[in-house]
Amino acid sequence: MFNIVLVEPEIPQNTGNISRTCAATHTTLHLVRPLGFEISDRTLKRAGLDYWQYLDVRYYDSFAELYEKFSSEHDFYFLSTKGKIRYTDAKFKDGDFLVFGKESHGLPEPLLKEHYDKTLRIPMWQDLRSLNLSNSVAITLYEALRQTDFNGLNTEGNLTGRAD
């Protein structure tokens, strides 16, 4: 199982989409305040659809609180356009934390400098600023899951007639 950390997310639709991805992959979602929306926000719930009962979501008042609680036992990877390591070159393992910043500014510069050797990037065309947050989470999380052979996930397919 992996952990997704959103530091001060601003757009409820992104967090809703990420929530659904986390529920579908049995990944814990950690939200660091302040949030740019109310958790009861209709758009947040709508994006997550009927997956909320499967979501393990936890809240923190600061990134330092979360990091202090888990960093002695787990690796943290920070995603940024300023990263030096391609996300596909990281060696992920169960329990790792994948940390993403807010949509408008990303992760704070001091945090990236402190963890530059664990800062990853998703390659993209140089003239663009960044990818959408929910897409970045999905891309990185599924690489981590691939590296761990999708441990615990249904990889067999399921023909039920549903068009999910």
mmCIF file of C-alpha atoms in Angstrom, residues 27-159:
data_model
loop_
_atom_site.group_PDB
_atom_site.id
_atom_site.type_symbol
_atom_site.label_atom_id
_atom_site.label_comp_id
_atom_site.label_asym_id
_atom_site.label_seq_id
_atom_site.Cartn_x
_atom_site.Cartn_y
_atom_site.Cartn_z
ATOM 1 C CA THR A 27 -3.852 3.917 -1.181
ATOM 2 C CA THR A 28 -4.087 6.159 1.874
ATOM 3 C CA LEU A 29 -4.688 9.831 1.154
ATOM 4 C CA HIS A 30 -3.079 12.369 3.493
ATOM 5 C CA LEU A 31 -4.339 15.965 3.264
ATOM 6 C CA VAL A 32 -2.245 18.778 4.739
ATOM 7 C CA ARG A 33 -4.116 21.934 5.709
ATOM 8 C CA PRO A 34 -5.053 24.555 4.823
ATOM 9 C CA LEU A 35 -7.325 23.136 2.146
ATOM 10 C CA GLY A 36 -8.688 25.424 -0.548
ATOM 11 C CA PHE A 37 -12.196 23.994 -0.120
ATOM 12 C CA GLU A 38 -14.506 22.394 2.410
ATOM 13 C CA ILE A 39 -14.371 18.616 2.663
ATOM 14 C CA SER A 40 -18.137 18.575 2.302
ATOM 15 C CA ASP A 41 -17.812 20.511 -0.967
ATOM 16 C CA ARG A 42 -20.256 19.081 -3.511
ATOM 17 C CA THR A 43 -17.664 19.084 -6.320
ATOM 18 C CA LEU A 44 -15.205 17.131 -4.183
ATOM 19 C CA LYS A 45 -17.771 14.457 -3.395
ATOM 20 C CA ARG A 46 -19.061 14.350 -6.979
ATOM 21 C CA ALA A 47 -15.584 13.710 -8.388
ATOM 22 C CA GLY A 48 -15.110 10.817 -5.948
ATOM 23 C CA LEU A 49 -18.563 9.440 -6.818
ATOM 24 C CA ASP A 50 -19.533 6.411 -4.766
ATOM 25 C CA TYR A 51 -16.000 5.470 -3.693
ATOM 26 C CA TRP A 52 -15.893 7.464 -0.441
ATOM 27 C CA GLN A 53 -16.640 4.450 1.768
ATOM 28 C CA TYR A 54 -13.460 2.807 0.444
ATOM 29 C CA LEU A 55 -11.192 5.801 1.030
ATOM 30 C CA ASP A 56 -8.742 6.047 3.921
ATOM 31 C CA VAL A 57 -8.184 9.806 4.271
ATOM 32 C CA ARG A 58 -6.223 11.487 7.072
ATOM 33 C CA TYR A 59 -5.755 15.166 7.909
ATOM 34 C CA TYR A 60 -2.785 17.139 9.249
ATOM 35 C CA ASP A 61 -2.266 20.744 10.273
ATOM 36 C CA SER A 62 1.247 20.826 8.778
ATOM 37 C CA PHE A 63 3.558 18.767 6.624
ATOM 38 C CA ALA A 64 6.040 18.678 9.534
ATOM 39 C CA GLU A 65 3.424 16.858 11.650
ATOM 40 C CA LEU A 66 2.963 14.154 9.008
ATOM 41 C CA TYR A 67 6.686 13.843 8.247
ATOM 42 C CA GLU A 68 7.601 13.524 11.917
ATOM 43 C CA LYS A 69 5.031 10.768 12.357
ATOM 44 C CA PHE A 70 6.099 8.565 9.410
ATOM 45 C CA SER A 71 9.587 9.465 8.119
ATOM 46 C CA SER A 72 11.522 7.176 10.453
ATOM 47 C CA GLU A 73 9.849 4.101 8.937
ATOM 48 C CA HIS A 74 8.977 5.101 5.365
ATOM 49 C CA ASP A 75 10.557 6.796 2.360
ATOM 50 C CA PHE A 76 9.153 10.074 1.095
ATOM 51 C CA TYR A 77 9.334 11.147 -2.543
ATOM 52 C CA PHE A 78 8.534 14.721 -3.540
ATOM 53 C CA LEU A 79 7.101 15.468 -6.979
ATOM 54 C CA SER A 80 8.081 18.705 -8.675
ATOM 55 C CA THR A 81 8.956 20.137 -12.070
ATOM 56 C CA LYS A 82 12.206 21.123 -10.330
ATOM 57 C CA GLY A 83 13.149 17.524 -9.542
ATOM 58 C CA LYS A 84 16.333 15.991 -10.885
ATOM 59 C CA ILE A 85 15.233 12.339 -10.928
ATOM 60 C CA ARG A 86 12.684 10.905 -13.350
ATOM 61 C CA TYR A 87 9.820 9.259 -11.481
ATOM 62 C CA THR A 88 10.481 6.025 -13.399
ATOM 63 C CA ASP A 89 14.030 5.901 -11.996
ATOM 64 C CA ALA A 90 12.900 5.852 -8.353
ATOM 65 C CA LYS A 91 12.816 2.450 -6.656
ATOM 66 C CA PHE A 92 9.416 2.444 -4.948
ATOM 67 C CA LYS A 93 8.344 0.010 -2.270
ATOM 68 C CA ASP A 94 5.155 -0.587 -0.311
ATOM 69 C CA GLY A 95 4.559 2.078 2.297
ATOM 70 C CA ASP A 96 6.308 4.908 0.444
ATOM 71 C CA PHE A 97 4.835 8.405 0.573
ATOM 72 C CA LEU A 98 4.398 10.373 -2.659
ATOM 73 C CA VAL A 99 4.143 14.083 -1.859
ATOM 74 C CA PHE A 100 2.497 16.662 -4.137
ATOM 75 C CA GLY A 101 2.090 20.408 -3.716
ATOM 76 C CA LYS A 102 -0.743 22.800 -4.331
ATOM 77 C CA GLU A 103 -1.915 23.435 -7.865
ATOM 78 C CA SER A 104 -0.834 27.082 -8.070
ATOM 79 C CA HIS A 105 2.725 26.839 -6.674
ATOM 80 C CA GLY A 106 3.717 23.228 -6.106
ATOM 81 C CA LEU A 107 5.736 22.303 -3.036
ATOM 82 C CA PRO A 108 7.563 24.986 -1.033
ATOM 83 C CA GLU A 109 11.115 25.670 -2.220
ATOM 84 C CA PRO A 110 12.720 25.032 1.223
ATOM 85 C CA LEU A 111 11.067 21.599 1.397
ATOM 86 C CA LEU A 112 12.366 20.694 -2.060
ATOM 87 C CA LYS A 113 15.888 21.873 -1.218
ATOM 88 C CA GLU A 114 15.889 19.814 1.976
ATOM 89 C CA HIS A 115 14.829 16.677 0.074
ATOM 90 C CA TYR A 116 16.344 17.312 -3.345
ATOM 91 C CA ASP A 117 17.803 13.793 -3.528
ATOM 92 C CA LYS A 118 14.243 12.430 -3.244
ATOM 93 C CA THR A 119 12.584 14.961 -5.568
ATOM 94 C CA LEU A 120 11.139 13.394 -8.692
ATOM 95 C CA ARG A 121 9.890 14.849 -11.939
ATOM 96 C CA ILE A 122 7.598 13.692 -14.702
ATOM 97 C CA PRO A 123 9.262 14.459 -18.047
ATOM 98 C CA MET A 124 7.318 16.795 -20.311
ATOM 99 C CA TRP A 125 7.810 19.345 -23.032
ATOM 100 C CA GLN A 126 9.930 22.230 -21.734
ATOM 101 C CA ASP A 127 7.562 25.053 -22.722
ATOM 102 C CA LEU A 128 4.762 23.921 -20.399
ATOM 103 C CA ARG A 129 4.532 24.730 -16.695
ATOM 104 C CA SER A 130 3.160 21.465 -15.329
ATOM 105 C CA LEU A 131 0.643 18.655 -15.635
ATOM 106 C CA ASN A 132 -2.695 18.569 -13.839
ATOM 107 C CA LEU A 133 -2.306 17.477 -10.215
ATOM 108 C CA SER A 134 -4.672 14.514 -10.413
ATOM 109 C CA ASN A 135 -2.927 13.282 -13.578
ATOM 110 C CA SER A 136 0.487 13.615 -11.916
ATOM 111 C CA VAL A 137 -0.694 11.601 -8.915
ATOM 112 C CA ALA A 138 -2.120 8.850 -11.134
ATOM 113 C CA ILE A 139 0.991 8.637 -13.322
ATOM 114 C CA THR A 140 3.356 8.381 -10.355
ATOM 115 C CA LEU A 141 1.178 6.106 -8.223
ATOM 116 C CA TYR A 142 0.672 3.622 -11.036
ATOM 117 C CA GLU A 143 4.427 3.486 -11.670
ATOM 118 C CA ALA A 144 4.934 2.697 -7.986
ATOM 119 C CA LEU A 145 2.212 0.033 -8.182
ATOM 120 C CA ARG A 146 3.761 -1.426 -11.355
ATOM 121 C CA GLN A 147 7.127 -1.700 -9.632
ATOM 122 C CA THR A 148 5.516 -3.646 -6.779
ATOM 123 C CA ASP A 149 3.628 -5.910 -9.210
ATOM 124 C CA PHE A 150 0.284 -4.264 -8.336
ATOM 125 C CA ASN A 151 0.434 -6.024 -4.973
ATOM 126 C CA GLY A 152 -3.053 -6.607 -3.589
ATOM 127 C CA LEU A 153 -4.910 -5.273 -6.643
ATOM 128 C CA ASN A 154 -7.121 -7.218 -9.018
ATOM 129 C CA THR A 155 -5.069 -7.700 -12.172
ATOM 130 C CA GLU A 156 -7.293 -10.354 -13.734
ATOM 131 C CA GLY A 157 -10.066 -8.190 -15.197
ATOM 132 C CA ASN A 158 -13.732 -8.575 -14.510
ATOM 133 C CA LEU A 159 -16.375 -8.780 -17.229
#
